[in-house]
Every structure is written in structure tokens, then in C-alpha cells.
Short mmCIF file of C-alpha atoms in Angstrom, two decimals:
data_model
loop_
_atom_site.label_atom_id
_atom_site.label_comp_id
_atom_site.label_asym_id
_atom_site.label_seq_id
_atom_site.Cartn_x
_atom_site.Cartn_y
_atom_site.Cartn_z
CA MET R 21 87.47 129.98 121.23
CA LEU R 22 90.48 128.04 123.00
CA ASN R 23 88.11 125.39 123.91
CA LYS R 24 86.97 124.74 120.25
CA GLY R 25 91.16 124.89 119.05
CA LEU R 26 92.56 122.44 121.19
CA ARG R 27 88.95 120.25 119.89
CA ASP R 28 90.06 120.23 116.56
CA GLU R 29 93.81 119.72 117.48
CA GLU R 30 92.93 116.57 118.49
CA LYS R 31 90.59 115.93 115.74
CA VAL R 32 93.58 116.46 113.18
CA LYS R 33 95.60 113.85 115.41
CA ILE R 34 92.88 111.50 115.66
CA ASP R 35 92.58 111.76 111.59
CA ASN R 36 96.25 111.46 111.37
CA ILE R 37 96.53 108.44 113.22
CA LEU R 38 93.23 106.65 111.65
CA ARG R 39 94.84 107.26 107.79
CA THR R 40 98.10 105.87 109.15
CA LEU R 41 96.93 102.34 110.79
CA LEU R 42 94.61 102.06 107.47
CA SER R 43 97.79 103.02 105.43
CA LEU R 44 99.78 100.13 107.17
CA VAL R 45 96.91 97.05 106.36
CA LEU R 46 95.49 98.36 103.12
CA VAL R 47 98.89 97.09 101.50
CA PRO R 48 99.16 93.55 101.87
CA LYS R 49 101.99 92.05 103.54
CA PHE R 50 103.11 88.79 105.91
CA TRP R 51 103.43 90.29 109.20
CA ASN R 52 105.57 90.02 111.31
CA ILE R 53 106.59 91.34 114.68
CA GLU R 54 107.86 95.07 112.84
CA ASP R 55 104.72 94.92 111.12
CA THR R 56 102.65 94.93 114.24
CA SER R 57 104.66 96.98 116.28
CA LEU R 58 104.12 99.80 113.66
CA ILE R 59 100.08 98.99 114.67
CA ASP R 60 100.56 98.89 117.93
CA SER R 61 102.61 102.22 118.29
CA GLN R 62 99.63 104.22 116.37
CA LEU R 63 97.20 102.25 118.55
CA THR R 64 99.02 103.59 121.98
CA ASP R 65 96.89 106.70 121.42
CA PHE R 66 93.99 104.87 121.90
CA ASP R 67 95.36 102.80 125.02
CA LEU R 68 95.39 100.40 122.48
CA THR R 69 97.74 97.14 121.59
CA THR R 70 96.59 94.40 119.13
CA VAL R 71 97.03 92.21 121.94
CA PHE R 72 94.74 94.19 124.26
CA LEU R 73 92.54 95.37 121.19
CA ASP R 74 91.97 91.01 120.83
CA GLN R 75 90.92 90.59 124.39
CA ILE R 76 88.83 93.92 125.33
CA GLU R 77 85.00 93.04 124.71
CA GLU R 78 83.22 94.92 121.95
CA LYS R 79 80.81 97.22 124.69
CA ASP R 80 83.95 97.89 126.26
CA LEU R 81 85.70 98.71 123.23
CA VAL R 82 82.82 101.34 121.54
CA HIS R 83 83.03 102.61 124.79
CA LEU R 84 86.55 103.52 124.99
CA LEU R 85 86.50 105.29 121.14
CA ASP R 86 83.21 107.23 123.14
CA LYS R 87 86.57 108.30 126.00
CA CYS R 88 88.60 109.38 122.74
CA GLU R 89 86.16 111.32 121.66
CA MET R 90 86.01 110.29 118.33
CA ASP R 91 83.60 111.18 116.00
CA TRP R 92 81.59 109.25 113.63
CA ASN R 93 83.70 109.54 110.45
CA GLN R 94 86.48 108.10 113.40
CA LYS R 95 84.85 105.79 114.68
CA GLU R 96 83.82 104.12 111.02
CA GLN R 97 87.18 104.54 109.80
CA PHE R 98 88.45 102.98 113.09
CA ALA R 99 85.76 99.86 112.13
CA ASP R 100 87.35 100.36 108.86
CA PHE R 101 90.81 99.74 110.13
CA LEU R 102 89.69 96.65 112.25
CA SER R 103 88.08 95.02 108.95
CA ALA R 104 91.15 95.32 106.91
CA TYR R 105 93.70 94.53 109.58
CA SER R 106 91.27 90.96 110.14
CA LYS R 107 91.47 90.41 106.71
CA SER R 108 95.81 88.91 106.65
CA ASN R 109 96.81 88.56 110.03
CA GLN R 110 96.34 86.11 112.87
CA TYR R 111 93.92 88.76 114.74
CA ASP R 112 90.01 88.38 114.13
CA PHE R 113 88.66 91.29 114.91
CA LEU R 114 85.13 91.35 112.68
CA GLN R 115 82.59 91.27 115.47
CA LYS R 116 84.07 94.84 117.07
CA ALA R 117 84.46 96.65 113.56
CA ILE R 118 80.79 95.37 113.63
CA ALA R 119 79.85 96.15 116.93
CA ILE R 120 81.24 99.44 116.07
CA TYR R 121 79.18 99.56 113.24
CA ASN R 122 76.15 99.39 115.00
CA HIS R 123 76.38 101.61 117.34
CA ILE R 124 77.55 103.83 114.65
CA GLN R 125 74.12 103.17 112.80
CA ILE R 126 71.71 102.97 116.23
CA ASP R 127 73.70 105.50 118.36
CA SER R 128 73.75 108.15 115.07
CA LYS R 129 70.45 108.38 114.72
CA THR R 130 71.51 108.70 110.55
CA PHE R 131 70.22 105.94 108.64
CA SER R 132 73.29 104.92 106.28
CA PHE R 133 73.16 102.95 103.65
CA GLU R 134 77.52 102.75 103.15
CA ILE R 135 77.59 101.48 106.70
CA ILE R 136 74.56 98.46 106.45
CA SER R 137 76.56 97.47 103.90
CA LYS R 138 80.15 97.43 105.50
CA ILE R 139 78.39 95.26 108.52
CA ALA R 140 76.72 92.81 105.73
CA ALA R 141 79.57 92.87 104.16
CA ALA R 142 81.49 92.32 107.68
CA LYS R 143 79.67 89.33 108.57
CA GLU R 144 80.18 87.62 105.70
CA LYS R 145 83.29 87.17 106.38
CA LEU R 146 82.43 86.08 109.34
#
């Protein structure tokens, strides 16, 4: 029972981080060092920074998300964050978002029209 409680606490923590990341990128803004540092401070809980996120390969990023024990919904939210962050920033994380969406679609063994449409939308932006 204790193990389940700890797992639930970790899930809530990850959900809160993802919610904060999404709220930071969904509001259009001119990105400066202060804004990027807010994103980086949230990403550090996943052992990431925007610079490292820019340099990491897609398969390694998916492996890192698995290591953080994100569930499928959390991985989808992270990919949504990457897609939204790419719209108005100097970084282009669309390929990484597509890789995460593909990972979800294939490995979850659940077909999702929403994921397919997100993949198509991200590919249109490339």
C-alpha cells in the first residue's frame, strides 16, 4: 500500500510540473532569459534543460521519459508542451514531439485519433 501511495504522489508531482510547463508556453510571449529560466526550473525535475532538450536525440528523450515513470497521458502532455514551446521560441522541438506521439501510439497498443491528428498537425508545422 505504501508503494502505491508513493507512486500516486509522484504522479501528482509530474502532473503539476506538466500543468505548469503547459501554462508557461500557452500564453504567447517574447521569450527572454527570465522566461526560459522558468521553463528550465520546471524541466530540472526531469533532468532536462532547454539546451539539453535541444541536443538530446528523440529515442533518448523517450527513454528518459520512461525512466521518469510517466504514464501515457503525461507523455502526451509533455509532447504537447514541446509542440507549443516550438511555436514561439528559438527551439524547434517538433521532431521530438512527433517521436513521443509515435511512441505513445505504438507502445500503448491503443489507437487514438487524437494522437494521429497531433502527429499530422506537428508534421504540417515542420
